[in-house]
PDB file of C-alpha atoms in Angstrom:
ATOM      1  CA  MET Y   1     138.206 226.380 244.027  1.00 84.00           C
ATOM      2  CA  ASN Y   2     138.941 229.041 241.401  1.00 94.00           C
ATOM      3  CA  ASP Y   3     135.552 230.616 242.023  1.00 96.00           C
ATOM      4  CA  ILE Y   4     136.256 230.973 245.739  1.00 98.00           C
ATOM      5  CA  LEU Y   5     139.733 232.343 245.060  1.00 98.00           C
ATOM      6  CA  GLY Y   6     138.238 234.771 242.564  1.00 98.00           C
ATOM      7  CA  GLU Y   7     135.791 236.140 245.120  1.00 98.00           C
ATOM      8  CA  PHE Y   8     138.681 236.559 247.573  1.00 98.00           C
ATOM      9  CA  LEU Y   9     140.929 238.368 245.096  1.00 98.00           C
ATOM     10  CA  GLY Y  10     138.125 240.466 243.620  1.00 98.00           C
ATOM     11  CA  THR Y  11     137.016 241.702 247.030  1.00 98.00           C
ATOM     12  CA  MET Y  12     140.623 242.362 247.984  1.00 98.00           C
ATOM     13  CA  VAL Y  13     141.002 244.598 244.912  1.00 98.00           C
ATOM     14  CA  LEU Y  14     137.673 246.280 245.708  1.00 98.00           C
ATOM     15  CA  ILE Y  15     138.818 247.283 249.181  1.00 98.00           C
ATOM     16  CA  LEU Y  16     142.379 248.146 248.170  1.00 98.00           C
ATOM     17  CA  LEU Y  17     141.137 250.630 245.572  1.00 98.00           C
ATOM     18  CA  GLY Y  18     137.990 251.743 247.424  1.00 98.00           C
ATOM     19  CA  ASP Y  19     139.486 252.303 250.852  1.00 98.00           C
ATOM     20  CA  GLY Y  20     142.580 253.530 249.045  1.00 98.00           C
ATOM     21  CA  VAL Y  21     140.775 256.490 247.493  1.00 98.00           C
ATOM     22  CA  VAL Y  22     139.274 257.380 250.877  1.00 98.00           C
ATOM     23  CA  ALA Y  23     142.746 257.282 252.412  1.00 98.00           C
ATOM     24  CA  GLY Y  24     144.083 259.528 249.675  1.00 98.00           C
ATOM     25  CA  VAL Y  25     141.351 262.093 250.278  1.00 98.00           C
ATOM     26  CA  LEU Y  26     141.392 262.047 254.097  1.00 98.00           C
ATOM     27  CA  LEU Y  27     144.933 261.350 255.267  1.00 98.00           C
ATOM     28  CA  ALA Y  28     147.340 264.213 255.907  1.00 98.00           C
ATOM     29  CA  ARG Y  29     150.035 265.063 253.373  1.00 98.00           C
ATOM     30  CA  SER Y  30     148.490 262.909 250.668  1.00 98.00           C
ATOM     31  CA  LYS Y  31     148.597 264.524 247.237  1.00 98.00           C
ATOM     32  CA  ALA Y  32     144.869 263.832 246.941  1.00 98.00           C
ATOM     33  CA  GLN Y  33     143.993 265.327 250.337  1.00 98.00           C
ATOM     34  CA  ASN Y  34     140.656 267.166 250.327  1.00 97.00           C
ATOM     35  CA  ALA Y  35     139.810 266.002 246.797  1.00 98.00           C
ATOM     36  CA  GLY Y  36     136.241 265.517 248.033  1.00 97.00           C
ATOM     37  CA  TRP Y  37     133.144 263.379 247.625  1.00 98.00           C
ATOM     38  CA  ILE Y  38     133.244 263.168 243.831  1.00 98.00           C
ATOM     39  CA  ALA Y  39     136.734 261.670 243.962  1.00 98.00           C
ATOM     40  CA  ILE Y  40     135.636 259.132 246.573  1.00 98.00           C
ATOM     41  CA  THR Y  41     132.525 258.032 244.676  1.00 98.00           C
ATOM     42  CA  ALA Y  42     134.443 257.784 241.411  1.00 98.00           C
ATOM     43  CA  GLY Y  43     137.219 255.812 243.095  1.00 98.00           C
ATOM     44  CA  TRP Y  44     134.722 253.318 244.505  1.00 98.00           C
ATOM     45  CA  ALA Y  45     133.098 252.943 241.079  1.00 98.00           C
ATOM     46  CA  PHE Y  46     136.417 252.010 239.511  1.00 98.00           C
ATOM     47  CA  ALA Y  47     137.147 249.776 242.500  1.00 98.00           C
ATOM     48  CA  VAL Y  48     133.971 247.821 241.799  1.00 97.00           C
ATOM     49  CA  MET Y  49     134.848 247.501 238.129  1.00 96.00           C
ATOM     50  CA  GLY Y  50     138.379 246.311 238.936  1.00 97.00           C
ATOM     51  CA  GLY Y  51     137.140 243.888 241.559  1.00 97.00           C
ATOM     52  CA  VAL Y  52     134.494 242.336 239.314  1.00 95.00           C
ATOM     53  CA  TYR Y  53     136.911 241.947 236.400  1.00 95.00           C
ATOM     54  CA  THR Y  54     139.483 240.345 238.691  1.00 97.00           C
ATOM     55  CA  ALA Y  55     137.020 237.922 240.238  1.00 97.00           C
ATOM     56  CA  ARG Y  56     135.581 236.870 236.885  1.00 94.00           C
ATOM     57  CA  ALA Y  57     138.999 236.470 235.286  1.00 95.00           C
ATOM     58  CA  VAL Y  58     139.944 233.975 237.985  1.00 97.00           C
ATOM     59  CA  GLY Y  59     136.695 232.052 237.570  1.00 95.00           C
ATOM     60  CA  ALA Y  60     134.287 233.517 240.123  1.00 96.00           C
ATOM     61  CA  PRO Y  61     130.812 234.994 239.549  1.00 93.00           C
ATOM     62  CA  GLY Y  62     132.136 238.414 240.602  1.00 94.00           C
ATOM     63  CA  PHE Y  63     129.757 239.133 243.473  1.00 96.00           C
ATOM     64  CA  ILE Y  64     132.537 240.691 245.650  1.00 97.00           C
ATOM     65  CA  ASN Y  65     129.747 241.430 248.127  1.00 97.00           C
ATOM     66  CA  PRO Y  66     127.903 238.992 250.445  1.00 97.00           C
ATOM     67  CA  VAL Y  67     124.533 240.366 249.346  1.00 96.00           C
ATOM     68  CA  GLY Y  68     125.172 238.777 245.939  1.00 95.00           C
ATOM     69  CA  PRO Y  69     125.345 235.192 247.250  1.00 96.00           C
ATOM     70  CA  LEU Y  70     122.428 235.984 249.577  1.00 95.00           C
ATOM     71  CA  ALA Y  71     120.345 237.091 246.608  1.00 93.00           C
ATOM     72  CA  GLY Y  72     121.393 233.956 244.775  1.00 92.00           C
ATOM     73  CA  VAL Y  73     120.119 231.765 247.585  1.00 94.00           C
ATOM     74  CA  LEU Y  74     116.820 233.664 247.787  1.00 92.00           C
ATOM     75  CA  THR Y  75     116.233 233.418 244.034  1.00 87.00           C
ATOM     76  CA  GLY Y  76     117.200 229.752 243.976  1.00 89.00           C
ATOM     77  CA  SER Y  77     120.178 230.216 241.660  1.00 88.00           C
ATOM     78  CA  LEU Y  78     122.877 229.407 244.225  1.00 93.00           C
ATOM     79  CA  ALA Y  79     123.240 226.594 246.747  1.00 96.00           C
ATOM     80  CA  PRO Y  80     123.538 227.759 250.380  1.00 96.00           C
ATOM     81  CA  GLU Y  81     126.860 225.949 250.945  1.00 96.00           C
ATOM     82  CA  LYS Y  82     128.408 227.619 247.892  1.00 97.00           C
ATOM     83  CA  ALA Y  83     127.027 230.978 249.015  1.00 97.00           C
ATOM     84  CA  PHE Y  84     128.629 230.528 252.436  1.00 97.00           C
ATOM     85  CA  ALA Y  85     131.999 229.785 250.814  1.00 98.00           C
ATOM     86  CA  TYR Y  86     131.751 232.920 248.680  1.00 98.00           C
ATOM     87  CA  VAL Y  87     130.811 235.086 251.675  1.00 98.00           C
ATOM     88  CA  LEU Y  88     133.730 233.770 253.719  1.00 98.00           C
ATOM     89  CA  ALA Y  89     136.115 234.430 250.828  1.00 98.00           C
ATOM     90  CA  GLU Y  90     134.758 237.958 250.450  1.00 98.00           C
ATOM     91  CA  PHE Y  91     135.233 238.765 254.124  1.00 98.00           C
ATOM     92  CA  CYS Y  92     138.796 237.439 254.029  1.00 98.00           C
ATOM     93  CA  GLY Y  93     139.545 239.378 250.853  1.00 98.00           C
ATOM     94  CA  ALA Y  94     138.180 242.583 252.367  1.00 98.00           C
ATOM     95  CA  PHE Y  95     140.339 242.119 255.458  1.00 98.00           C
ATOM     96  CA  VAL Y  96     143.493 241.612 253.377  1.00 98.00           C
ATOM     97  CA  GLY Y  97     142.603 244.579 251.169  1.00 98.00           C
ATOM     98  CA  ALA Y  98     142.322 246.791 254.249  1.00 98.00           C
ATOM     99  CA  ILE Y  99     145.744 245.656 255.447  1.00 98.00           C
ATOM    100  CA  LEU Y 100     147.212 246.572 252.058  1.00 98.00           C
ATOM    101  CA  VAL Y 101     145.705 250.060 252.314  1.00 98.00           C
ATOM    102  CA  TRP Y 102     147.291 250.483 255.735  1.00 98.00           C
ATOM    103  CA  LEU Y 103     150.661 249.411 254.346  1.00 98.00           C
ATOM    104  CA  HIS Y 104     150.392 251.582 251.252  1.00 98.00           C
ATOM    105  CA  TYR Y 105     149.743 254.740 253.294  1.00 98.00           C
ATOM    106  CA  LEU Y 106     152.058 253.757 256.137  1.00 98.00           C
ATOM    107  CA  PRO Y 107     153.851 257.145 256.586  1.00 97.00           C
ATOM    108  CA  HIS Y 108     150.566 259.068 256.556  1.00 98.00           C
ATOM    109  CA  TRP Y 109     148.913 257.615 259.659  1.00 98.00           C
ATOM    110  CA  SER Y 110     151.247 259.346 262.079  1.00 97.00           C
ATOM    111  CA  GLU Y 111     150.845 262.612 260.144  1.00 98.00           C
ATOM    112  CA  THR Y 112     147.047 262.457 260.511  1.00 98.00           C
ATOM    113  CA  HIS Y 113     145.744 263.559 263.911  1.00 97.00           C
ATOM    114  CA  ASP Y 114     142.026 263.167 263.191  1.00 97.00           C
ATOM    115  CA  THR Y 115     141.031 259.732 264.532  1.00 98.00           C
ATOM    116  CA  THR Y 116     137.646 259.965 262.800  1.00 98.00           C
ATOM    117  CA  ALA Y 117     139.359 260.375 259.445  1.00 98.00           C
ATOM    118  CA  LYS Y 118     141.539 257.342 260.105  1.00 98.00           C
ATOM    119  CA  LEU Y 119     138.508 255.196 260.906  1.00 98.00           C
ATOM    120  CA  ALA Y 120     136.672 256.497 257.834  1.00 98.00           C
ATOM    121  CA  VAL Y 121     139.396 255.043 255.635  1.00 98.00           C
ATOM    122  CA  PHE Y 122     138.309 251.577 256.748  1.00 98.00           C
ATOM    123  CA  CYS Y 123     134.560 251.740 257.344  1.00 98.00           C
ATOM    124  CA  THR Y 124     131.463 253.888 257.186  1.00 98.00           C
ATOM    125  CA  ALA Y 125     129.791 256.245 259.638  1.00 98.00           C
ATOM    126  CA  PRO Y 126     126.532 258.195 259.346  1.00 98.00           C
ATOM    127  CA  ALA Y 127     126.304 261.917 258.702  1.00 98.00           C
ATOM    128  CA  ILE Y 128     123.520 261.987 261.318  1.00 98.00           C
ATOM    129  CA  ARG Y 129     123.561 259.111 263.799  1.00 98.00           C
ATOM    130  CA  TRP Y 130     119.994 257.826 263.898  1.00 98.00           C
ATOM    131  CA  PRO Y 131     120.088 254.000 263.749  1.00 98.00           C
ATOM    132  CA  ALA Y 132     116.609 253.459 262.302  1.00 98.00           C
ATOM    133  CA  ALA Y 133     117.166 256.024 259.548  1.00 98.00           C
ATOM    134  CA  ASN Y 134     120.696 254.743 258.951  1.00 98.00           C
ATOM    135  CA  VAL Y 135     119.467 251.164 258.491  1.00 98.00           C
ATOM    136  CA  LEU Y 136     116.771 252.438 256.131  1.00 98.00           C
ATOM    137  CA  SER Y 137     119.351 254.342 254.064  1.00 98.00           C
ATOM    138  CA  GLU Y 138     121.575 251.298 253.758  1.00 98.00           C
ATOM    139  CA  ALA Y 139     118.567 249.116 252.899  1.00 98.00           C
ATOM    140  CA  ILE Y 140     117.340 251.470 250.157  1.00 98.00           C
ATOM    141  CA  ALA Y 141     120.792 251.877 248.616  1.00 98.00           C
ATOM    142  CA  THR Y 142     121.425 248.117 248.668  1.00 98.00           C
ATOM    143  CA  PHE Y 143     117.976 247.467 247.218  1.00 98.00           C
ATOM    144  CA  VAL Y 144     118.961 249.621 244.247  1.00 98.00           C
ATOM    145  CA  LEU Y 145     122.299 247.812 243.969  1.00 97.00           C
ATOM    146  CA  VAL Y 146     120.738 244.346 243.856  1.00 95.00           C
ATOM    147  CA  PHE Y 147     117.545 245.126 241.916  1.00 95.00           C
ATOM    148  CA  VAL Y 148     119.188 247.228 239.212  1.00 94.00           C
ATOM    149  CA  GLY Y 149     122.153 244.850 239.241  1.00 91.00           C
ATOM    150  CA  ALA Y 150     119.772 241.999 238.480  1.00 89.00           C
ATOM    151  CA  ALA Y 151     118.343 244.011 235.590  1.00 88.00           C
ATOM    152  CA  ILE Y 152     121.851 244.602 234.229  1.00 85.00           C
ATOM    153  CA  ILE Y 153     122.628 240.889 234.369  1.00 78.00           C
ATOM    154  CA  GLU Y 154     119.345 240.024 232.693  1.00 71.00           C
ATOM    155  CA  LYS Y 155     119.798 242.477 229.829  1.00 69.00           C
ATOM    156  CA  GLU Y 156     123.579 242.431 229.388  1.00 63.00           C
ATOM    157  CA  ILE Y 157     125.029 241.803 225.919  1.00 51.00           C
ATOM    158  CA  GLY Y 158     128.011 239.609 226.736  1.00 51.00           C
ATOM    159  CA  ARG Y 159     129.819 239.098 230.029  1.00 58.00           C
ATOM    160  CA  GLY Y 160     132.132 242.043 229.500  1.00 64.00           C
ATOM    161  CA  TYR Y 161     129.424 244.609 230.266  1.00 72.00           C
ATOM    162  CA  VAL Y 162     128.757 243.579 233.863  1.00 80.00           C
ATOM    163  CA  ALA Y 163     131.857 245.135 235.426  1.00 85.00           C
ATOM    164  CA  PRO Y 164     131.665 248.636 233.884  1.00 88.00           C
ATOM    165  CA  LEU Y 165     127.893 248.836 234.277  1.00 89.00           C
ATOM    166  CA  GLY Y 166     128.202 247.633 237.864  1.00 91.00           C
ATOM    167  CA  GLY Y 167     130.806 250.305 238.510  1.00 94.00           C
ATOM    168  CA  ALA Y 168     128.543 252.952 236.996  1.00 95.00           C
ATOM    169  CA  LEU Y 169     125.664 251.735 239.163  1.00 96.00           C
ATOM    170  CA  VAL Y 170     127.750 252.025 242.329  1.00 97.00           C
ATOM    171  CA  TRP Y 171     128.889 255.494 241.263  1.00 98.00           C
ATOM    172  CA  GLY Y 172     125.263 256.520 240.846  1.00 98.00           C
ATOM    173  CA  ILE Y 173     124.329 255.079 244.222  1.00 98.00           C
ATOM    174  CA  GLY Y 174     127.205 256.919 245.851  1.00 98.00           C
ATOM    175  CA  LEU Y 175     126.273 260.241 244.287  1.00 98.00           C
ATOM    176  CA  SER Y 176     122.530 259.983 244.893  1.00 98.00           C
ATOM    177  CA  LEU Y 177     122.142 257.909 248.053  1.00 98.00           C
ATOM    178  CA  GLY Y 178     125.559 257.685 249.667  1.00 98.00           C
ATOM    179  CA  ALA Y 179     125.740 260.968 251.557  1.00 98.00           C
ATOM    180  CA  THR Y 180     123.663 259.792 254.531  1.00 98.00           C
ATOM    181  CA  THR Y 181     125.699 256.793 255.703  1.00 98.00           C
ATOM    182  CA  GLY Y 182     128.663 256.521 253.356  1.00 98.00           C
ATOM    183  CA  TYR Y 183     126.875 253.729 251.421  1.00 98.00           C
ATOM    184  CA  ALA Y 184     128.490 250.560 252.708  1.00 98.00           C
ATOM    185  CA  ILE Y 185     125.937 248.482 250.705  1.00 98.00           C
ATOM    186  CA  ASN Y 186     128.253 245.551 251.404  1.00 98.00           C
ATOM    187  CA  PRO Y 187     128.668 243.882 254.825  1.00 97.00           C
ATOM    188  CA  ALA Y 188     132.168 242.616 253.994  1.00 98.00           C
ATOM    189  CA  ARG Y 189     133.261 246.063 252.790  1.00 97.00           C
ATOM    190  CA  ASP Y 190     132.461 247.549 256.201  1.00 98.00           C
ATOM    191  CA  LEU Y 191     132.863 244.818 258.809  1.00 98.00           C
ATOM    192  CA  ALA Y 192     136.152 243.254 257.679  1.00 98.00           C
ATOM    193  CA  PRO Y 193     138.053 246.567 257.302  1.00 98.00           C
ATOM    194  CA  ARG Y 194     136.589 247.701 260.634  1.00 98.00           C
ATOM    195  CA  LEU Y 195     138.115 244.604 262.191  1.00 98.00           C
ATOM    196  CA  ALA Y 196     141.406 245.420 260.464  1.00 98.00           C
ATOM    197  CA  HIS Y 197     141.271 248.909 261.999  1.00 98.00           C
ATOM    198  CA  ALA Y 198     140.749 247.331 265.405  1.00 98.00           C
ATOM    199  CA  VAL Y 199     143.725 244.949 265.209  1.00 98.00           C
ATOM    200  CA  LEU Y 200     146.288 246.845 263.138  1.00 98.00           C
ATOM    201  CA  PRO Y 201     148.939 248.957 264.910  1.00 98.00           C
ATOM    202  CA  ILE Y 202     147.704 252.193 263.335  1.00 97.00           C
ATOM    203  CA  SER Y 203     149.470 255.212 264.746  1.00 91.00           C
ATOM    204  CA  GLY Y 204     147.150 257.271 266.954  1.00 93.00           C
ATOM    205  CA  LYS Y 205     143.961 255.443 266.043  1.00 96.00           C
ATOM    206  CA  GLY Y 206     140.810 255.860 268.076  1.00 95.00           C
ATOM    207  CA  SER Y 207     137.741 253.706 268.565  1.00 97.00           C
ATOM    208  CA  SER Y 208     136.543 251.293 265.865  1.00 98.00           C
ATOM    209  CA  ASP Y 209     132.932 252.366 266.632  1.00 98.00           C
ATOM    210  CA  TRP Y 210     131.575 248.858 267.154  1.00 98.00           C
ATOM    211  CA  GLY Y 211     128.269 250.307 268.349  1.00 98.00           C
ATOM    212  CA  TYR Y 212     127.475 251.258 264.749  1.00 98.00           C
ATOM    213  CA  ALA Y 213     128.960 248.161 263.092  1.00 98.00           C
ATOM    214  CA  TRP Y 214     125.649 246.284 262.933  1.00 98.00           C
ATOM    215  CA  VAL Y 215     123.970 248.950 260.773  1.00 98.00           C
ATOM    216  CA  PRO Y 216     126.007 248.383 257.563  1.00 98.00           C
ATOM    217  CA  VAL Y 217     125.400 244.648 257.979  1.00 98.00           C
ATOM    218  CA  VAL Y 218     121.673 244.581 258.770  1.00 98.00           C
ATOM    219  CA  GLY Y 219     120.671 247.332 256.333  1.00 98.00           C
ATOM    220  CA  PRO Y 220     122.260 245.711 253.263  1.00 98.00           C
ATOM    221  CA  ILE Y 221     120.872 242.287 254.174  1.00 98.00           C
ATOM    222  CA  LEU Y 222     117.339 243.699 254.422  1.00 98.00           C
ATOM    223  CA  GLY Y 223     117.606 245.686 251.190  1.00 98.00           C
ATOM    224  CA  ALA Y 224     119.192 242.841 249.239  1.00 97.00           C
ATOM    225  CA  SER Y 225     116.608 240.334 250.441  1.00 97.00           C
ATOM    226  CA  LEU Y 226     113.696 242.512 249.334  1.00 97.00           C
ATOM    227  CA  ALA Y 227     115.370 243.261 245.996  1.00 96.00           C
ATOM    228  CA  ALA Y 228     116.049 239.578 245.321  1.00 94.00           C
ATOM    229  CA  ILE Y 229     112.459 238.588 246.069  1.00 94.00           C
ATOM    230  CA  LEU Y 230     111.088 241.380 243.877  1.00 94.00           C
ATOM    231  CA  ALA Y 231     113.509 240.595 241.051  1.00 90.00           C
ATOM    232  CA  ARG Y 232     112.548 236.936 241.140  1.00 88.00           C
ATOM    233  CA  SER Y 233     108.856 237.800 240.804  1.00 89.00           C
ATOM    234  CA  THR Y 234     109.151 240.534 238.167  1.00 89.00           C
ATOM    235  CA  MET Y 235     112.144 239.718 235.951  1.00 82.00           C
ATOM    236  CA  THR Y 236     112.499 236.937 233.413  1.00 68.00           C
ATOM    237  CA  PHE Y 237     115.955 235.406 233.505  1.00 56.00           C
ATOM    238  CA  GLY Y 238     117.242 232.983 230.968  1.00 52.00           C
TER     239      GLY Y 238
END
């Protein structure tokens, strides 16, 4: 059970820190307001590092992203029933993390009149709404996450390198590939906080944009699946 709890807590930390930096940049009267894209990408990098360390300290693999268990199933390293348990824990952790972000910035929601900014704290949206291109962007970015992540795991020198290198990888993805869709690259990171936005009593919130919600789920699944298959056929693990 510690591994499932670890995935829950690690993903909760991921969303608390990741959505937290977005809230700081976008919400009115925050001291970090308008800090910009570099601050957001750096914040998410540290969020990944904190989430992975937390999950592993509790006894989990540290996926903190459903594409990790999916890749494990496709490469034969993880049983489907265990993968399902991890994915469920990650979705629950992401939902709780989003609630904590809402609570932490509680006075700022009513001060922020831009409903798009409020939604962006919780989930992604494309710079140009073109579903096919948006899915492709998410697939490419997630492919890099899983394929390069597999290379990091294969070549790591000790367990302690996975979290900081994973954070650096996500920072690189955000800087290079994230500007098209906001780089969800994680179905739980987008879908669970989007649900939190829909149910929480956020002052002056607008639509949760459910018409786009499938993109940051389908794109990462496609990209992760291809990356896992390619990694299995080209990398030597052991």
